mmCIF file of C-alpha atoms and ligand atoms in Angstrom:
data_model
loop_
_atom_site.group_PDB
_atom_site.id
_atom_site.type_symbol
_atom_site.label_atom_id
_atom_site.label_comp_id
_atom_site.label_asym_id
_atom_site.label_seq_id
_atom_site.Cartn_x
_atom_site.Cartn_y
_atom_site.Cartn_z
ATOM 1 C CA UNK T 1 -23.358 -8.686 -17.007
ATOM 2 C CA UNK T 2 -21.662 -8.519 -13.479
ATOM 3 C CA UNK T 3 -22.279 -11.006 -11.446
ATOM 4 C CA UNK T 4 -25.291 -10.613 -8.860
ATOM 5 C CA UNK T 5 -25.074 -8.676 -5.759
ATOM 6 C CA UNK T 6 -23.726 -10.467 -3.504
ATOM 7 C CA UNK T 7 -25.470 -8.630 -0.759
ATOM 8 C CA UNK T 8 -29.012 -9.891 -1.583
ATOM 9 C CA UNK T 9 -27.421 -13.344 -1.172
ATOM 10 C CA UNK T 10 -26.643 -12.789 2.552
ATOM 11 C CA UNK T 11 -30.110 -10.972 3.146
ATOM 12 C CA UNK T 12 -31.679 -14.646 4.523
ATOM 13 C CA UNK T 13 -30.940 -17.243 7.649
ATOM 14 C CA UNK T 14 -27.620 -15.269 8.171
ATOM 15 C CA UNK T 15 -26.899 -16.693 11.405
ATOM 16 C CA UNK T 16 -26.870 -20.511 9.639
ATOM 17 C CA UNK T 17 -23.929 -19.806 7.218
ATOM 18 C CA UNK T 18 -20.836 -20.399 9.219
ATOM 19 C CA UNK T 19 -18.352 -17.264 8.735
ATOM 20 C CA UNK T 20 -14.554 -18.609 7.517
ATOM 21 C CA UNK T 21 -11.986 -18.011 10.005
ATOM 22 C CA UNK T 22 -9.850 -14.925 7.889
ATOM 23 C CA UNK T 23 -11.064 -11.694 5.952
ATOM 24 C CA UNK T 24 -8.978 -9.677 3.316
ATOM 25 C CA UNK T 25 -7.988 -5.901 2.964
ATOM 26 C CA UNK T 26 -6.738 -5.160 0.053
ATOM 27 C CA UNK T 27 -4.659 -2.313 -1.219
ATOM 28 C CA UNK T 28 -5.559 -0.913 -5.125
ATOM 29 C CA UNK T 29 -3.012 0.750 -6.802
ATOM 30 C CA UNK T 30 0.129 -1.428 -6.908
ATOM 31 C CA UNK T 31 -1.739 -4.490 -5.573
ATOM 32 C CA UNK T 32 -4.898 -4.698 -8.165
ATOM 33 C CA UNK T 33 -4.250 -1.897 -10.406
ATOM 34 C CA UNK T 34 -1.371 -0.021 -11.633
ATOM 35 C CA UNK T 35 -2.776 2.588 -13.249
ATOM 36 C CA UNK T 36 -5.097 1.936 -15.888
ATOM 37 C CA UNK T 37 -4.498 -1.582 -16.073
ATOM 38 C CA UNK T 38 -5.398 -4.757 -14.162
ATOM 39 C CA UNK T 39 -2.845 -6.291 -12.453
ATOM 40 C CA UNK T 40 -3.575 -10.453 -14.090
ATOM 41 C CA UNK T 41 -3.264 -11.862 -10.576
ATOM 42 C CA UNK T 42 -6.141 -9.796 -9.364
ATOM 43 C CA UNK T 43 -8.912 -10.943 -11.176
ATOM 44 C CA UNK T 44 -7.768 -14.832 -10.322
ATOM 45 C CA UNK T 45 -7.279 -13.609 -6.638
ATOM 46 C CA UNK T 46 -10.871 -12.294 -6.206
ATOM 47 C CA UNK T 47 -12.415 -14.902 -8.046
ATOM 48 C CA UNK T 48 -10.573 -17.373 -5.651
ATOM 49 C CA UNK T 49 -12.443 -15.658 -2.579
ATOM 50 C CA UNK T 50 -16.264 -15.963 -4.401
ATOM 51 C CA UNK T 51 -16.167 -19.465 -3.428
ATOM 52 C CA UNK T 52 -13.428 -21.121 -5.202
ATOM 53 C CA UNK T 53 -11.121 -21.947 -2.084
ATOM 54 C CA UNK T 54 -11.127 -25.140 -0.095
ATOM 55 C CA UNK T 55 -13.338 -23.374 2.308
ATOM 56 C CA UNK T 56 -16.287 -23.779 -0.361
ATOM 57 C CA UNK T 57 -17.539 -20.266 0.380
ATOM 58 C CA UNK T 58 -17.175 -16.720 -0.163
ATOM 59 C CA UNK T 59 -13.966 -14.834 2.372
ATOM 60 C CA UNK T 60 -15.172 -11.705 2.698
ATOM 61 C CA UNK T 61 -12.677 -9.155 1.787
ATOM 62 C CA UNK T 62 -12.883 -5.152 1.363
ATOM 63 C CA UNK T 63 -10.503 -2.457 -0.626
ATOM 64 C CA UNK T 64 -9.007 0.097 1.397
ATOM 65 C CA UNK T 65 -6.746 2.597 -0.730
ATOM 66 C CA UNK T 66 -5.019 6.014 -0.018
ATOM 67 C CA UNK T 67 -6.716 6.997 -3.414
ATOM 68 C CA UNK T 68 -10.081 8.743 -4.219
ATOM 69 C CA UNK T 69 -10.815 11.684 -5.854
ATOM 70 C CA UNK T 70 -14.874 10.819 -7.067
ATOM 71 C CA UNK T 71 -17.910 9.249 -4.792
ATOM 72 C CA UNK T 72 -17.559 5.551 -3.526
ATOM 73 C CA UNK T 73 -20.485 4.304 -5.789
ATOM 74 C CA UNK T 74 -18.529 5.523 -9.312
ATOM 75 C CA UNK T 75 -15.329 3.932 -8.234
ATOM 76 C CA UNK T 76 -16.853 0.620 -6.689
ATOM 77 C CA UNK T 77 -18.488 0.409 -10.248
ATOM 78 C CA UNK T 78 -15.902 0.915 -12.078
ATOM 79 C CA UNK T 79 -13.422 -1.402 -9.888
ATOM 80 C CA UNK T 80 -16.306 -4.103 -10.349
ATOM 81 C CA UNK T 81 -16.271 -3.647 -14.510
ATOM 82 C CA UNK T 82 -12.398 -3.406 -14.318
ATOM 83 C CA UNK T 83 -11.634 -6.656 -11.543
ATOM 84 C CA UNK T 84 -14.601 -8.720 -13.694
ATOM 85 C CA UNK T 85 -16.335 -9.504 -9.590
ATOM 86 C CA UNK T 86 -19.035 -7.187 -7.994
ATOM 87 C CA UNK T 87 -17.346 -4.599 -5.514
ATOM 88 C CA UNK T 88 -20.311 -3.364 -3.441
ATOM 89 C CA UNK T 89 -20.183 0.364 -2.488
ATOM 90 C CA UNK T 90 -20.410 -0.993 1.595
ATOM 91 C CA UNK T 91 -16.609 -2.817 0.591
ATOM 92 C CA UNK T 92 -14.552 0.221 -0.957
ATOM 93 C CA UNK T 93 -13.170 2.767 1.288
ATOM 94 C CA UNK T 94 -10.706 5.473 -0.336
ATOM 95 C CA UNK T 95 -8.793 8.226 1.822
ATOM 96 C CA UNK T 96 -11.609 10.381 2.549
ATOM 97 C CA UNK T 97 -14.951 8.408 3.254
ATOM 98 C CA UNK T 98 -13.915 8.456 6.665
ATOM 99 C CA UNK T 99 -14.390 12.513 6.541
ATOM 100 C CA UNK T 100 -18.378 11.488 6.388
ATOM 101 C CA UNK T 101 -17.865 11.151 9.911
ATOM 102 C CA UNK T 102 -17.236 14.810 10.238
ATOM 103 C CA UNK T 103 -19.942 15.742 7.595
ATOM 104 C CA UNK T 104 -22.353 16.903 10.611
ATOM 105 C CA UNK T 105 -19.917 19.318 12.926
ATOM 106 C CA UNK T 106 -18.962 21.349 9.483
ATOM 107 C CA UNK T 107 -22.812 21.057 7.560
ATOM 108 C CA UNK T 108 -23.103 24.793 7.816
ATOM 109 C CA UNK T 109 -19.530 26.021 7.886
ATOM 110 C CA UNK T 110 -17.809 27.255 4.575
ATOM 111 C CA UNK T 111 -14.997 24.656 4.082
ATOM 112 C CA UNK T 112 -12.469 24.442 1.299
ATOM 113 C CA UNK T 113 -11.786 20.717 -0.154
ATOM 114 C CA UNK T 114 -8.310 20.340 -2.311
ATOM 115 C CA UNK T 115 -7.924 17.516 -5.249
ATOM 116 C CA UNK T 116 -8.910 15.856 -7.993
ATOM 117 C CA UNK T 117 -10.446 17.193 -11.439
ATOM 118 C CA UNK T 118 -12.247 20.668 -10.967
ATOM 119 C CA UNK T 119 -14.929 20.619 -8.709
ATOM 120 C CA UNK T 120 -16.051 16.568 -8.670
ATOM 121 C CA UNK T 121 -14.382 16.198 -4.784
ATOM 122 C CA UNK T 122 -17.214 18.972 -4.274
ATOM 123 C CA UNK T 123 -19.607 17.209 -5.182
ATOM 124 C CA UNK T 124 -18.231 14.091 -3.231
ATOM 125 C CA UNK T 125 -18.284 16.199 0.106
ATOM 126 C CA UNK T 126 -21.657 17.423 -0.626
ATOM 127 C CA UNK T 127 -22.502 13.841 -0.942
ATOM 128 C CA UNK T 128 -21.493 13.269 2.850
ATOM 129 C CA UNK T 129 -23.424 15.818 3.847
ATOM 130 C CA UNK T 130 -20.994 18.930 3.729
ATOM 131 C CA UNK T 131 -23.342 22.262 2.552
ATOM 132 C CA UNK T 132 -20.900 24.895 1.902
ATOM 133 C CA UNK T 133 -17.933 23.646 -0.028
ATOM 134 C CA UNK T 134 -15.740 25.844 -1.992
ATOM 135 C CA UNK T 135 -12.048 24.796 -4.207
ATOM 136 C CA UNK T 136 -9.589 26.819 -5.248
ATOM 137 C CA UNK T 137 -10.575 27.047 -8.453
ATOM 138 C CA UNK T 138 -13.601 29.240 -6.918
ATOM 139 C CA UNK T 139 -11.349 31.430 -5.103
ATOM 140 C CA UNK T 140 -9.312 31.699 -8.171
ATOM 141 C CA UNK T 141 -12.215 32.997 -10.478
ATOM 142 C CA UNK T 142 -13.339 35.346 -7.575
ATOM 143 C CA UNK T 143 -9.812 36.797 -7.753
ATOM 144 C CA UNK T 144 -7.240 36.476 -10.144
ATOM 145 C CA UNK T 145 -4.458 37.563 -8.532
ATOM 146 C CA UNK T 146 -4.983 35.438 -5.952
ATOM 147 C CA UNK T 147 -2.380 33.467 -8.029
ATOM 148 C CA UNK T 148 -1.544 35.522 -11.052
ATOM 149 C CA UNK T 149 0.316 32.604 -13.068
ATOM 150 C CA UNK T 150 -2.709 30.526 -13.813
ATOM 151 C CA UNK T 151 -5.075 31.890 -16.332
ATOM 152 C CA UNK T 152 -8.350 29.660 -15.546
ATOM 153 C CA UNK T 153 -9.851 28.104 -18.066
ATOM 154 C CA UNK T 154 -13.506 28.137 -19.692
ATOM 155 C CA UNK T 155 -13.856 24.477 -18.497
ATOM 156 C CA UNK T 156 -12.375 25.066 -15.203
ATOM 157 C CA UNK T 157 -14.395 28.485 -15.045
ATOM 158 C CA UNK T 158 -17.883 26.468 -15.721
ATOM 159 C CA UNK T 159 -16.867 24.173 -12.484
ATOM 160 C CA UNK T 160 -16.703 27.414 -10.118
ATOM 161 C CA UNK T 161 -19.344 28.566 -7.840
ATOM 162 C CA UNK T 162 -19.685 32.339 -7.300
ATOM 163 C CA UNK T 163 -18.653 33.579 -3.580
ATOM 164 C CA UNK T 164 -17.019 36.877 -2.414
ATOM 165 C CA UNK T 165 -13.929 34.970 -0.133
ATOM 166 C CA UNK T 166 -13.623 38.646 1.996
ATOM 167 C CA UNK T 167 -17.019 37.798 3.655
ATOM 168 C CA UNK T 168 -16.682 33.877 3.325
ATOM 169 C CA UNK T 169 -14.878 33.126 6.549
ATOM 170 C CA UNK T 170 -13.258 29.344 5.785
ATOM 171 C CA UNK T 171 -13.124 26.940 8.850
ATOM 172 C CA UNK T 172 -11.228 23.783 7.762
ATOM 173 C CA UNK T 173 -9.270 22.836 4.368
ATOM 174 C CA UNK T 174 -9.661 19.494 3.631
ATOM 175 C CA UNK T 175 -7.521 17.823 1.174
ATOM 176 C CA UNK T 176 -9.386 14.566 -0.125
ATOM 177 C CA UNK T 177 -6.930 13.890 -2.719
ATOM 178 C CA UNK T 178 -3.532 14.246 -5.147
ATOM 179 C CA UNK T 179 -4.390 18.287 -6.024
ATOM 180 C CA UNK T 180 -3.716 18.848 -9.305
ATOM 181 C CA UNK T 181 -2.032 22.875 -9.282
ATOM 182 C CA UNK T 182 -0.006 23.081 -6.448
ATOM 183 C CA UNK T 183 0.621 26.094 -6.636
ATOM 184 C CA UNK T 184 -2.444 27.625 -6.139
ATOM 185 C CA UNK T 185 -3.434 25.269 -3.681
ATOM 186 C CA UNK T 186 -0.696 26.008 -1.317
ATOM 187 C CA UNK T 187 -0.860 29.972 -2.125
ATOM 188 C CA UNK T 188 -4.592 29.824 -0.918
ATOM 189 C CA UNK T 189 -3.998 27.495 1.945
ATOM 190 C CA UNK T 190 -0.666 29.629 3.251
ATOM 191 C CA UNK T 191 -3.386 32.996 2.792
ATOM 192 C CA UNK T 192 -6.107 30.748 5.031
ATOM 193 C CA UNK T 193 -4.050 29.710 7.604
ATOM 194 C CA UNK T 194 -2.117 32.848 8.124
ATOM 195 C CA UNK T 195 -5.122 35.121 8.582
ATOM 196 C CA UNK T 196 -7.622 32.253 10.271
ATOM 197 C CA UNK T 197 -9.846 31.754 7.629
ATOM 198 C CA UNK T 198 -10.102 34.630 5.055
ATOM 199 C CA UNK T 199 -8.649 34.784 1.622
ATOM 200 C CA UNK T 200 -6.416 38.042 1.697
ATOM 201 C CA UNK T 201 -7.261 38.491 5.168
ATOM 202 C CA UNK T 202 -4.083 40.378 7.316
ATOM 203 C CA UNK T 203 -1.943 37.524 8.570
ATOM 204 C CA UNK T 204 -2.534 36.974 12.348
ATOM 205 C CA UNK T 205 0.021 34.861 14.358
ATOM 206 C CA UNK T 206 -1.513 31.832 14.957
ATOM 207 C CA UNK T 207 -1.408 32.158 18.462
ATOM 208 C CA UNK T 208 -3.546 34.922 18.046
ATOM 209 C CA UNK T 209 -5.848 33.839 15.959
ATOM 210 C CA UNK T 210 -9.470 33.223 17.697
ATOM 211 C CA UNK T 211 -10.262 30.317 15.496
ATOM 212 C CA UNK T 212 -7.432 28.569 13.517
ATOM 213 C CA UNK T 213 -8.297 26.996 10.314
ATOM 214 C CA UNK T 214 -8.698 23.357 10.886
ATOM 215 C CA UNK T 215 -6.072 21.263 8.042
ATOM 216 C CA UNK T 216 -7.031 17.989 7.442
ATOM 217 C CA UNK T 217 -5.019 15.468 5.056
ATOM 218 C CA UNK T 218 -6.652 11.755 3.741
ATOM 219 C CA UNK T 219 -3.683 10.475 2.255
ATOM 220 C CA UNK T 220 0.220 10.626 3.335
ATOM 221 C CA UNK T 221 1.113 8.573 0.681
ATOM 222 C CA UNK T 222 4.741 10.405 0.019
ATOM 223 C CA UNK T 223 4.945 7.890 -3.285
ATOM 224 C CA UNK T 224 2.383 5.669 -4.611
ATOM 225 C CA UNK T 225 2.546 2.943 -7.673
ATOM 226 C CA UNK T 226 0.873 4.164 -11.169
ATOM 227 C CA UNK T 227 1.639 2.553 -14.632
ATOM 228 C CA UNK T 228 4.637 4.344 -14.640
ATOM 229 C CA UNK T 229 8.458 2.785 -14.169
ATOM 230 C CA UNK T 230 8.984 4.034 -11.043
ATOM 231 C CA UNK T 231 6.775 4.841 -8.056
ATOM 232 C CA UNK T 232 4.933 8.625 -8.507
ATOM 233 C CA UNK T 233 4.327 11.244 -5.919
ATOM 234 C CA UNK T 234 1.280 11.483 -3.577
ATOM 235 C CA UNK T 235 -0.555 13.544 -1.952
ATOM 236 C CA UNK T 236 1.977 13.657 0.845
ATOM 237 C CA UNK T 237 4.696 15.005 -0.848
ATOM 238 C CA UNK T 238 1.668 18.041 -1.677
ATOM 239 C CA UNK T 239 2.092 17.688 2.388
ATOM 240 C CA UNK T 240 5.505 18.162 2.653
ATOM 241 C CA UNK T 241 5.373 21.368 0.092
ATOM 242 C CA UNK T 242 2.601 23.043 1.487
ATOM 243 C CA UNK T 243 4.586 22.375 5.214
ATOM 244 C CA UNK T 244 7.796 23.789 3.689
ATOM 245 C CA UNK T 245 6.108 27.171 2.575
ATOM 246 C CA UNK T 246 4.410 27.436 5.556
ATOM 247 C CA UNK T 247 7.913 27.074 7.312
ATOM 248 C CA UNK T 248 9.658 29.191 5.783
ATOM 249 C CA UNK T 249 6.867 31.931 5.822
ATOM 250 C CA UNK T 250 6.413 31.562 9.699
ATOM 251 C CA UNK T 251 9.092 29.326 11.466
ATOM 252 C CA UNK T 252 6.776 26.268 12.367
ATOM 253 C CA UNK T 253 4.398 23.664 10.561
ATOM 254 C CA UNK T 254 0.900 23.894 10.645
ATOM 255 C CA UNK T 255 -0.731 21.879 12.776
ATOM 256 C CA UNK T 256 -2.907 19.471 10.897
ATOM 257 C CA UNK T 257 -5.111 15.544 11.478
ATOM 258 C CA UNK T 258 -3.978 13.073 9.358
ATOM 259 C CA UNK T 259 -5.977 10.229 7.550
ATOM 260 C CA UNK T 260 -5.281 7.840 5.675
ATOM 261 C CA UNK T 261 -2.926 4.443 5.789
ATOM 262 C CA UNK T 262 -1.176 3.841 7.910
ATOM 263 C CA UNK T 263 -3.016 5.836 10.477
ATOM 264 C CA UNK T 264 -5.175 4.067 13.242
ATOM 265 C CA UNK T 265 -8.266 6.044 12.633
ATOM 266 C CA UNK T 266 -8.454 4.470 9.046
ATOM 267 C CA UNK T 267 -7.598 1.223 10.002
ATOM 268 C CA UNK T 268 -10.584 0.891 12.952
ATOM 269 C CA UNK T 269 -12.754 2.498 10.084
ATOM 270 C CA UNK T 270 -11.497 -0.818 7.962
ATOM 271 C CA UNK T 271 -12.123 -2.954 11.005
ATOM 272 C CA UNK T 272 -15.516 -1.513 11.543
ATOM 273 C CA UNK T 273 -16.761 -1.652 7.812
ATOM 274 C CA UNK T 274 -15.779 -5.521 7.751
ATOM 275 C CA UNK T 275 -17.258 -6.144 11.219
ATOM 276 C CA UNK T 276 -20.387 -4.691 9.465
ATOM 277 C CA UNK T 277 -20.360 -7.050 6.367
ATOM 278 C CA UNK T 278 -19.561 -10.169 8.639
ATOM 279 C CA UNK T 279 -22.666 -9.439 10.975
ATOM 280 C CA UNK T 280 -24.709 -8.868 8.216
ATOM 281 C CA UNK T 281 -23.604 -12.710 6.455
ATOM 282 C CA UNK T 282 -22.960 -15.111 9.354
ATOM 283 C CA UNK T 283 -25.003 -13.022 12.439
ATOM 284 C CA UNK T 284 -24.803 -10.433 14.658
ATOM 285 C CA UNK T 285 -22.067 -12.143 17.085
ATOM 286 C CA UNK T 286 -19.996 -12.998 14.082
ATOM 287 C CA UNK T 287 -16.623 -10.521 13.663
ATOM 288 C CA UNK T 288 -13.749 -11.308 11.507
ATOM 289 C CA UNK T 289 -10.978 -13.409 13.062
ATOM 290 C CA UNK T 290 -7.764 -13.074 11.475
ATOM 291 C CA UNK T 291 -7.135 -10.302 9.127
ATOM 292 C CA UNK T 292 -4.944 -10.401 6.141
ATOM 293 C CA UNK T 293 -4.302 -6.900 4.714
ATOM 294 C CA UNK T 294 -2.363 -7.294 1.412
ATOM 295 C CA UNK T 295 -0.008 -3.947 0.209
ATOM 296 C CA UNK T 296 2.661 -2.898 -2.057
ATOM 297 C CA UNK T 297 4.105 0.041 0.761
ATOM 298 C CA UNK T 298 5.542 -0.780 3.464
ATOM 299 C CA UNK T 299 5.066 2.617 4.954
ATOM 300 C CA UNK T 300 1.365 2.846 4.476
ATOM 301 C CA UNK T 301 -0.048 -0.865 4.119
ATOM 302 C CA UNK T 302 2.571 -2.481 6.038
ATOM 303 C CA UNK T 303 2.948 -0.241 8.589
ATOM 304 C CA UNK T 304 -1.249 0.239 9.454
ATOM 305 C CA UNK T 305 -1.406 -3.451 9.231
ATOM 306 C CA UNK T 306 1.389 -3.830 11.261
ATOM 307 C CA UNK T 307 0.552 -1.413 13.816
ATOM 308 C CA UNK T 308 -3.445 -2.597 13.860
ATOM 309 C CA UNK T 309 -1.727 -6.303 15.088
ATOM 310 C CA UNK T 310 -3.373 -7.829 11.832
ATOM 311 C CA UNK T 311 -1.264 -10.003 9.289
ATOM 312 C CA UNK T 312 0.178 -8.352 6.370
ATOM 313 C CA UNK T 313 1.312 -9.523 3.056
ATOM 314 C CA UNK T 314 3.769 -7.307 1.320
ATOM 315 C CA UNK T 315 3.639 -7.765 -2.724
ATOM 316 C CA UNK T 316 6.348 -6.609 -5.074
ATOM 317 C CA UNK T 317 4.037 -5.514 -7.758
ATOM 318 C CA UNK T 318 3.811 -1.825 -6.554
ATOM 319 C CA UNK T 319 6.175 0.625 -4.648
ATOM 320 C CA UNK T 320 7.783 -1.846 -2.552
ATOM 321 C CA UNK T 321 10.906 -2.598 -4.709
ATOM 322 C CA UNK T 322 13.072 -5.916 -3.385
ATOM 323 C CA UNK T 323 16.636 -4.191 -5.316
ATOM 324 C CA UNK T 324 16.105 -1.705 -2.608
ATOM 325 C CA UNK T 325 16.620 -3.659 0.206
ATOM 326 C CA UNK T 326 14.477 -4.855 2.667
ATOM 327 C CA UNK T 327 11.196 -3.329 3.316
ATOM 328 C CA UNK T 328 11.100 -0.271 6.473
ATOM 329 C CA UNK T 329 8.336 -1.969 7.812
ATOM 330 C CA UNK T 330 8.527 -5.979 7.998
ATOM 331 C CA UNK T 331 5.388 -7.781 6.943
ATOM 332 C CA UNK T 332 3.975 -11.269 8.018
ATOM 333 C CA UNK T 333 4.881 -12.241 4.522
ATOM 334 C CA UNK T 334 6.566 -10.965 1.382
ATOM 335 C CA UNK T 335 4.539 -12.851 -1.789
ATOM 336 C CA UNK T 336 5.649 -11.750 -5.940
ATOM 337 C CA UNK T 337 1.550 -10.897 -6.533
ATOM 338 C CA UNK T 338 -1.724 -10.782 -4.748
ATOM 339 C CA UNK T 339 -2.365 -14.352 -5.628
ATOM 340 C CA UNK T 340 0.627 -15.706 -4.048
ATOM 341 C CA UNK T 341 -0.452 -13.705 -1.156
ATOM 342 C CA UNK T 342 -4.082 -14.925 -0.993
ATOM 343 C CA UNK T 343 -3.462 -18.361 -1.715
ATOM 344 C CA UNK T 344 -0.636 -18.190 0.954
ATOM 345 C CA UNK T 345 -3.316 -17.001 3.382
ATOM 346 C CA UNK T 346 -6.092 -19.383 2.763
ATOM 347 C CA UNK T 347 -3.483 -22.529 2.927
ATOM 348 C CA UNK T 348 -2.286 -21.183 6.359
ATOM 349 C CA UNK T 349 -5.903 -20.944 7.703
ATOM 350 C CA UNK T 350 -7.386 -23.716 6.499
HETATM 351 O O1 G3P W 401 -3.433 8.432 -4.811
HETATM 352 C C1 G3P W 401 -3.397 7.034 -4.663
HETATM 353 C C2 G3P W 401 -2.148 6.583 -3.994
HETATM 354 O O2 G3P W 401 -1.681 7.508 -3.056
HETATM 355 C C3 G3P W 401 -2.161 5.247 -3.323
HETATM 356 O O3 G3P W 401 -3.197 4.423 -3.597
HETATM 357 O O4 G3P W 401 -4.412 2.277 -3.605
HETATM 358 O O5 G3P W 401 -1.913 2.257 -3.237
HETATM 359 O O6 G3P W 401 -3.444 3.143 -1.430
HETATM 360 P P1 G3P W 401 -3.245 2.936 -2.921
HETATM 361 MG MG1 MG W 402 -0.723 0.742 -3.162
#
């Protein structure tokens, strides 16, 4: 059985237990993971900060990835079964928990949420908080010639919900993660954003348009580190496609927020949710002192760490590939696996 929530540990005489003087952020894929397996230095690594360290007590430590797709409790589950150590929900942040934070200003508004399988990132927004949440695949069943070249199918058909798109006036798009067709994704994002918010609307100039479709990405991840060879394609090069239509359809991008690593927004969300777990253990004056975020990208790990003045390890067990030359963004360290890199850490702080 997994080992006992740590959590209920820290519930007594939390200002007695003195707080050690680093934290860790880790990346998943490329760091822990690489696809479905377990990277062998990640299981040692965690284990090291449950207590065996000369410190002689847990370093508290969260996982911050550009991935997602299903709700925070599944994953932080499954990472616990899959890393062998418990991952509490309150330490896993993927690319779009921080869009809880905007759960309350769209509650009532029809909004249309891109990636993963069917219509689970549906549920995860209605999770948050989000009441009226509608994917592509919807639109598609309303319409099929939305986007004539993909016949849906019966299982994709049972994951729709029923609305008429002419009289469902969408406000924002948000994309929590990798979509999985494309094509109709950026066919029904181009017809949102070109007539402010209705599917088959006439196209308005965006100038013109009363109220613009708000376009929000969580992950800008242009490659990313699977169990393949070489690194794969992320939800930013879906970015850079849907930008390109939109381009050469009307001359400009679309304006859009972006979350994700390296981006400040989710690395003061990080900050905060590790502030949170060190008041709860050692008190409510206790924050984390040095911060050690550990990556395989130099463009999204590196570069947030980097930019959020907190020490960064870059490993070569992901995208970051050495042959290539050195890394775009230089980190305080460049360590073979996450081990190296948290036993590199611990030595220098202790
Ligand atoms: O879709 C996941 C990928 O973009 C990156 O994941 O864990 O390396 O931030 P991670
Ligand atoms: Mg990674």
């Amino acid at each position: 059985s997994l080992p006992q929530n740590r959590s209920q540990l820290f519930r007594t005489d939390a200002s007695k237990r003195k707080a050690p003087p680093l934290a860790f952020v880790f990346d998943i894929d490329g760091v822990l993971i690489r696809g479905p397996h377990v990277l062998p230095e990640a299981k040692k690594a965690l284990k090291m900060l449950e207590g065996d360290n000369p410190f002689r007590t847990t370093i508290p430590y969260i996982l911050l990835t550009n991935g997602g797709g299903v709700g925070e409790e599944e994953r932080s589950k499954s990472l616990s079964h899959k890393l062998g150590v418990h991952i509490d929900t309150s330490q896993y942040l993927q690319a779009h928990t921080i869009l809880k934070k905007h759960a309350q200003r769209f509650a009532d508004e029809p909004i249309l949420v891109l990636g993963g399988k069917r219509d689970v990132v549906r549920r995860v927004a209605e999770s948050y908080g989000y009441k009226r949440v509608y994917t592509t695949l919807d639109v598609l069943a309303w319409n099929p010639s939305v986007w004539p070249f993909h016949q849906i199918t019966e299982a994709e058909k049972a994951s729709t919900k029923t609305a008429d798109f002419e009289k469902t006036p969408i406000s924002a798009v948000f994309v929590f993660h990798d979509p999985r067709n494309w094509a109709l994704d950026v066919q029904t994002v181009c017809d949102l954003v070109q007539s402010g918010g209705i599917v088959g609307g006439p196209w308005v100039p965006l100038e013109k348009q009363t109220k613009p479709v708000e376009l929000i990405f969580c992950n800008p991840d242009l490659l990313w580190r699977s169990d393949f060879p070489t690194p794969r394609i992320g939800q930013g090069a879906f970015k850079e496609a849907f930008q390109a239509v939109y381009k050469a359809l009307t001359g400009n991008r679309y304006p859009h927020v972006q979350y994700g690593k390296p981006t400040e927004a989710t690395y003061n969300f990080a900050k905060e949710t590790l502030g949170a777990i060190f008041r709860e253990r050692y008190g409510a004056s206790s924050t984390p002192e040095h911060l050690y975020m550990v990556g395989d990208n130099p463009e999204s790990d590196i570069a947030g760490a980097n930019g959020a003045r907190w020490n960064s390890v870059l490993v070569k067990t992901g995208v970051y590939d050495p042959e290539q030359g050195p890394p775009a963004h230089a980190p305080t360290r460049i360590a073979n696996d996450v081990l190296e890199a948290v036993e590199w850490a611990i030595e220098r702080e202790f």
